[in-house]
Short mmCIF file of C-alpha atoms in Angstrom, two decimals:
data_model
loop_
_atom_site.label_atom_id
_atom_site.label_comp_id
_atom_site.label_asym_id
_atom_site.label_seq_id
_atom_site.Cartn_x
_atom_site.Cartn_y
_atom_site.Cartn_z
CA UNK A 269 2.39 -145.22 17.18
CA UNK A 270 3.38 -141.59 17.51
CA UNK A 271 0.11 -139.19 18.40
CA UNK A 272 -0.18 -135.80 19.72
CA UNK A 273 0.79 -132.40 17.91
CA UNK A 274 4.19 -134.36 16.42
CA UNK A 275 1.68 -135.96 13.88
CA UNK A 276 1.20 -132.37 12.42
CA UNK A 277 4.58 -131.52 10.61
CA UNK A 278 3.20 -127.84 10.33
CA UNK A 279 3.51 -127.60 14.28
CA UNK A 280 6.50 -126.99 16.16
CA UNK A 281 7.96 -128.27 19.30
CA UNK A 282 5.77 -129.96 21.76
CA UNK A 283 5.88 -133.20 23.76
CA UNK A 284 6.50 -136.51 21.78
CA UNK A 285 3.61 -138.60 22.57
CA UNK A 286 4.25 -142.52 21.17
CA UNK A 287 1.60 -145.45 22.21
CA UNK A 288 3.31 -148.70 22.14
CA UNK A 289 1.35 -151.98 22.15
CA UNK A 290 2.52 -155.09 23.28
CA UNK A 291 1.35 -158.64 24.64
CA UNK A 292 5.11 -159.46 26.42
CA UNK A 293 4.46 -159.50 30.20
CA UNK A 294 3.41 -156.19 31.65
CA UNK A 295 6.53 -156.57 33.87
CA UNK A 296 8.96 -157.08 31.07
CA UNK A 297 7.22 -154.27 29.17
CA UNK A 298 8.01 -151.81 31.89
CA UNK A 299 11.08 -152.60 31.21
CA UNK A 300 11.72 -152.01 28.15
CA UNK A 301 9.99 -148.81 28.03
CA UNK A 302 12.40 -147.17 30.61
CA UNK A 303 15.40 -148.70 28.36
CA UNK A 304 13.61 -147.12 25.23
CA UNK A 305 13.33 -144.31 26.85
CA UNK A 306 16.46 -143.80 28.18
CA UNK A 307 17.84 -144.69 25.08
CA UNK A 308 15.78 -142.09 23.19
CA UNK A 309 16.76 -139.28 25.67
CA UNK A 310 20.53 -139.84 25.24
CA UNK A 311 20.02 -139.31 21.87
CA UNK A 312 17.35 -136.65 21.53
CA UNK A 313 18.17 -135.18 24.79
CA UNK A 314 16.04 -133.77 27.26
CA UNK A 315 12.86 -133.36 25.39
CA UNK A 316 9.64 -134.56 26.73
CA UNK A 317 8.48 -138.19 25.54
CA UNK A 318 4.95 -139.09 26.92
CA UNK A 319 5.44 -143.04 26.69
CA UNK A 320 1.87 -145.07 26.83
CA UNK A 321 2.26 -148.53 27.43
CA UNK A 322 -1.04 -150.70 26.47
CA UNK A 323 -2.01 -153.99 25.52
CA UNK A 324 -2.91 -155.00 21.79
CA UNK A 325 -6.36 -154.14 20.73
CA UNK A 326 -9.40 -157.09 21.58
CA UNK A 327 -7.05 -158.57 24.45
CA UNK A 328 -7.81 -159.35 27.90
CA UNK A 329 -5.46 -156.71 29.18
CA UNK A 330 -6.81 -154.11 26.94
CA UNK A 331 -10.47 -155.03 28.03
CA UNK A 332 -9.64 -154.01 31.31
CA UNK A 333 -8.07 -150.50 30.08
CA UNK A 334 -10.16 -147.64 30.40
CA UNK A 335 -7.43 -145.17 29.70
CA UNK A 336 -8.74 -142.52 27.52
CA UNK A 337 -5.45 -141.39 26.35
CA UNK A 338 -4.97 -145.26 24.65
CA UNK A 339 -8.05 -144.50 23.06
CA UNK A 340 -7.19 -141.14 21.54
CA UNK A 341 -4.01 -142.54 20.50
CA UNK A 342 -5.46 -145.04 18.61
CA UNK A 343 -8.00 -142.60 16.73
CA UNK A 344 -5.49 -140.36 16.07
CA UNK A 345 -2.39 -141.73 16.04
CA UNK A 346 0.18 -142.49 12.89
CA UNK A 347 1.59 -145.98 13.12
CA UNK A 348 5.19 -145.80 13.19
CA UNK B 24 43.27 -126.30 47.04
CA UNK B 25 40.50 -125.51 44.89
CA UNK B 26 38.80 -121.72 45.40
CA UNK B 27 36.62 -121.08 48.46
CA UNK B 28 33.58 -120.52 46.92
CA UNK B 29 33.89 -123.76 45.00
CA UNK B 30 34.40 -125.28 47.71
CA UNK B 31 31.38 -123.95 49.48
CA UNK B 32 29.11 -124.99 46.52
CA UNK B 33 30.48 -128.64 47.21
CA UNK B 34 30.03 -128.81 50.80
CA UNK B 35 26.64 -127.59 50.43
CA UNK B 36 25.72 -130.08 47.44
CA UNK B 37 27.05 -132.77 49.65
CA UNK B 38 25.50 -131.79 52.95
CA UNK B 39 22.14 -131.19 50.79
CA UNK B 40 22.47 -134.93 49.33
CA UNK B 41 23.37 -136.45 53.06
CA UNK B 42 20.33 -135.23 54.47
CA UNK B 43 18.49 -136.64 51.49
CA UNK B 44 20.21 -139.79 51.70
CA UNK B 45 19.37 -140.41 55.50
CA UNK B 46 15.51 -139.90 55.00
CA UNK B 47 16.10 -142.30 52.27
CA UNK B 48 17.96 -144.97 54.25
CA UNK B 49 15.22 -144.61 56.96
CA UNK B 50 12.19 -144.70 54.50
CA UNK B 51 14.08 -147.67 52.75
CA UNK B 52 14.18 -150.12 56.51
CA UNK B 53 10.51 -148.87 57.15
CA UNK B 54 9.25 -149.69 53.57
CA UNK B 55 11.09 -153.56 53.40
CA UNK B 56 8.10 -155.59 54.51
CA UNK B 57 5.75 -154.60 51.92
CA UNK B 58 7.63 -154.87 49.13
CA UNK B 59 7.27 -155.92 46.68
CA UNK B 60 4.43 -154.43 45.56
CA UNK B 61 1.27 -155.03 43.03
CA UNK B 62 -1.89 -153.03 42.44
CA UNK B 63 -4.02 -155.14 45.29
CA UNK B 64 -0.69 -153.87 47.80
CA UNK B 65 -0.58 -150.43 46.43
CA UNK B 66 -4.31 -149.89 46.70
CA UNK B 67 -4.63 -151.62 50.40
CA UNK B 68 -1.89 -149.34 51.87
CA UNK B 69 -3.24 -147.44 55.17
CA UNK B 70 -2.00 -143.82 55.56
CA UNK B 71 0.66 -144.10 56.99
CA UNK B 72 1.87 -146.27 54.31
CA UNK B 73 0.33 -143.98 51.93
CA UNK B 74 3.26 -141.32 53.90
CA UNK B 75 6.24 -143.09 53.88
CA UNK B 76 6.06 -144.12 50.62
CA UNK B 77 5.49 -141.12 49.00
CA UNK B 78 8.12 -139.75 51.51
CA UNK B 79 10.21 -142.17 49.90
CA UNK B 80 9.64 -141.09 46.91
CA UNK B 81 9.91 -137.39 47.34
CA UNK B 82 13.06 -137.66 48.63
CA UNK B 83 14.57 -139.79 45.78
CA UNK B 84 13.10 -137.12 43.41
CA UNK B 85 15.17 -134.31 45.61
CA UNK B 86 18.31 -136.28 45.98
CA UNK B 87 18.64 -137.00 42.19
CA UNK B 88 17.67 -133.56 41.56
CA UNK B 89 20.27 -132.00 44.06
CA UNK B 90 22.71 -134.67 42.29
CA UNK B 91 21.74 -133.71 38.95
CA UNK B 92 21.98 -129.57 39.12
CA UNK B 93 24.26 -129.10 41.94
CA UNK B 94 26.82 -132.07 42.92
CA UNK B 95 27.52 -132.81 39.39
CA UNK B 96 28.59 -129.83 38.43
CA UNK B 97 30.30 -128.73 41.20
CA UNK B 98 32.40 -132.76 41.12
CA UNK B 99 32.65 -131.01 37.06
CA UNK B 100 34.42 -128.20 38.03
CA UNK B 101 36.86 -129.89 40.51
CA UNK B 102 37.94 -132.35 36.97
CA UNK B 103 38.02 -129.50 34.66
CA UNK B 104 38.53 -126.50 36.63
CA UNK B 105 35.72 -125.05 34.27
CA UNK B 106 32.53 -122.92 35.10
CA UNK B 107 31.17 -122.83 31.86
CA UNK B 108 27.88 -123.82 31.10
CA UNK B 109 27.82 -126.79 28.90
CA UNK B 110 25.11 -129.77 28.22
CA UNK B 111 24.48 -132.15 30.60
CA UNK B 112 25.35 -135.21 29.08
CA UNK B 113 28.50 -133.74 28.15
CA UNK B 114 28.97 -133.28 31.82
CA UNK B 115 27.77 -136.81 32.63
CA UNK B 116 30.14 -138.03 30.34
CA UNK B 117 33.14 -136.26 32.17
CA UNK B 118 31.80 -137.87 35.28
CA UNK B 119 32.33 -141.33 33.57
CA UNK B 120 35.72 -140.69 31.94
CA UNK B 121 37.26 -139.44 34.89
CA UNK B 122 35.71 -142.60 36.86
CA UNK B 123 33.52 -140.31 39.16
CA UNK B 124 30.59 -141.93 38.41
CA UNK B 125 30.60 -145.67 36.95
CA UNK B 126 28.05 -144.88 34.04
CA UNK B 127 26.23 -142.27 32.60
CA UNK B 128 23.44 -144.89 31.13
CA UNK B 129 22.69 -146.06 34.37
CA UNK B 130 22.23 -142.90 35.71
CA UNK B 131 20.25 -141.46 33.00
CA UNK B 132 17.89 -145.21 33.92
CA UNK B 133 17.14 -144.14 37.44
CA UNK B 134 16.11 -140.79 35.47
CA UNK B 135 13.76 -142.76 33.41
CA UNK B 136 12.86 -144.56 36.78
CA UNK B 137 11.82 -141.74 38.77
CA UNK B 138 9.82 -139.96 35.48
CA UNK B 139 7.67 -142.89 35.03
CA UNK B 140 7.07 -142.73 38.74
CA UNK B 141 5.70 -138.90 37.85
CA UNK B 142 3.32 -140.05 35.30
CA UNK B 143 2.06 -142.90 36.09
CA UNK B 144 1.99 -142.68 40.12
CA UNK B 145 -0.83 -143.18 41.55
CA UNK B 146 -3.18 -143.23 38.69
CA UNK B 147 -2.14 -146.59 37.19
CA UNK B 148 -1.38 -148.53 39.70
CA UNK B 149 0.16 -151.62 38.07
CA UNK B 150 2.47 -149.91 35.80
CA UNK B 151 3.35 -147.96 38.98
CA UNK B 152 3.91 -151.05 41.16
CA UNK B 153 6.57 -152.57 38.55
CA UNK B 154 8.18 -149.34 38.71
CA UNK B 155 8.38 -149.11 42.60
CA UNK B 156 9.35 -152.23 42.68
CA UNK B 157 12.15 -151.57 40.46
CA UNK B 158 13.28 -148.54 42.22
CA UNK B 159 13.29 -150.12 45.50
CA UNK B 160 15.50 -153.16 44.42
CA UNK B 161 17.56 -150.98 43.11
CA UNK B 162 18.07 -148.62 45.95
CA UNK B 163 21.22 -149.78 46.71
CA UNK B 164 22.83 -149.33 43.42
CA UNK B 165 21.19 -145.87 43.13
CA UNK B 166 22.67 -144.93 46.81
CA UNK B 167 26.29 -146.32 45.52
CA UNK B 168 26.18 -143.74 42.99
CA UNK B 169 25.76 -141.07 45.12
CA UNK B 170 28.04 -142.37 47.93
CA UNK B 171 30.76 -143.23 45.06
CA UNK B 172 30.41 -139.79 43.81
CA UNK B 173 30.84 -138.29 47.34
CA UNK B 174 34.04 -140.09 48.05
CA UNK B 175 35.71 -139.14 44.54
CA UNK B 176 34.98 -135.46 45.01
CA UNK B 177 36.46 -135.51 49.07
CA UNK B 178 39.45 -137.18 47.35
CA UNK B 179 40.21 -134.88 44.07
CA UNK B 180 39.22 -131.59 46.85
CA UNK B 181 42.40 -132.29 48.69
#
């Protein structure tokens, strides 16, 4: 889910601020976010990605998640 | 015999890194015994815990900078005898052909390493102990990097 001011094409520049929400193992998610984002800076280069790691919505894991930034993603996000 | 003040920007990259490096061997012994880590660790930690490891991780975050900005492309310059600015993957690249460094990707992971550190350090603590855990078994290989680096550019300086 990409939120933020990327969602608004008449913006420019900015950070690029993407929610992804998984149930894998918080452990193996870790992972995979540092290879995604690795992966997306070799390609885009050295822009700013704001990567927010959270747990599907109505499961244990995102009970426990008071982050307010999951929250706004989720309100104002665009699914990707 | 590569120009004096080349030279000079080398030796003080490298002598920049090595006193990086030996805070980081020293934080690494002190640090063994509590890792690794979870939330309950993180958040029990006394102070002087609390110190070393962010001492740890200060230091990581100036040796990969000093790496990044200065040793690279002064090693650069000694391959290509160039002083022209130029991206930095391009130079990270020229690292790898040339066998200075083993891989640009896993250089650019211990990059993605320490950022996550930046963001999500202290605040959430169990995305942050998976990520010190990760950087801490992976010391080593980050320290061969620098160390492999190092030896290449005392060899093509001759």
């Amino acid at each position: 889910m990409l939120f933020g001011s990327r969602v608004d094409d008449s913006k420019r520049g900015g950070d690029i601020d993407i929610l992804v929400e998984s149930d894998e193992p918080l452990d193996a998610g870790v992972r995979h976010k540092l290879e995604a984002l690795s992966d997306m800076h070799i390609r885009l280069g050295d822009r700013k990605i704001d990567f927010v790691l959270a747990s599907p919505p109505g499961s244990a894991g995102d009970a426990q998640d008071g982050r307010r930034i999951v929250q706004i993603a989720r309100e104002t996000g665009i699914p990707l | 015999m590569i120009p004096d003040l080349e030279q000079l920007k080398l030796e003080s990259a490298i002598k920049e890194c090595d006193s990086h490096l030996a805070r980081l061997d020293r934080g690494y012994a002190l640090l063994a015994d509590i890792f690794p880590v979870d939330a309950a660790v993180l958040a029990g930690l006394d102070e002087v815990r609390v110190e070393q490891l962010d001492q740890f991780l200060f230091r990581f975050a100036k040796l990969q900078d000093a790496m990044g900005s200065r040793l690279f492309l002064a090693v650069d310059w000694l391959i290509s005898g160039k002083n022209e600015a130029r991206p930095f993957f391009d130079i990270l690249a020229n690292l790898e052909k040339y066998h200075a460094i083993e891989s640009a990707d896993s250089w650019q992971a211990f990059r993605e390493l320490r950022n996550n550190l930046s963001h999500e350090y202290p605040d959430n603590a169990a995305e942050s102990a998976i990520t010190l855990n990760l950087l801490f078994a992976q010391w080593p290989a980050f320290r061969g990097i620098y160390t492999r680096l190092r030896d290449f550019a005392a060899s093509a300086a001759r």
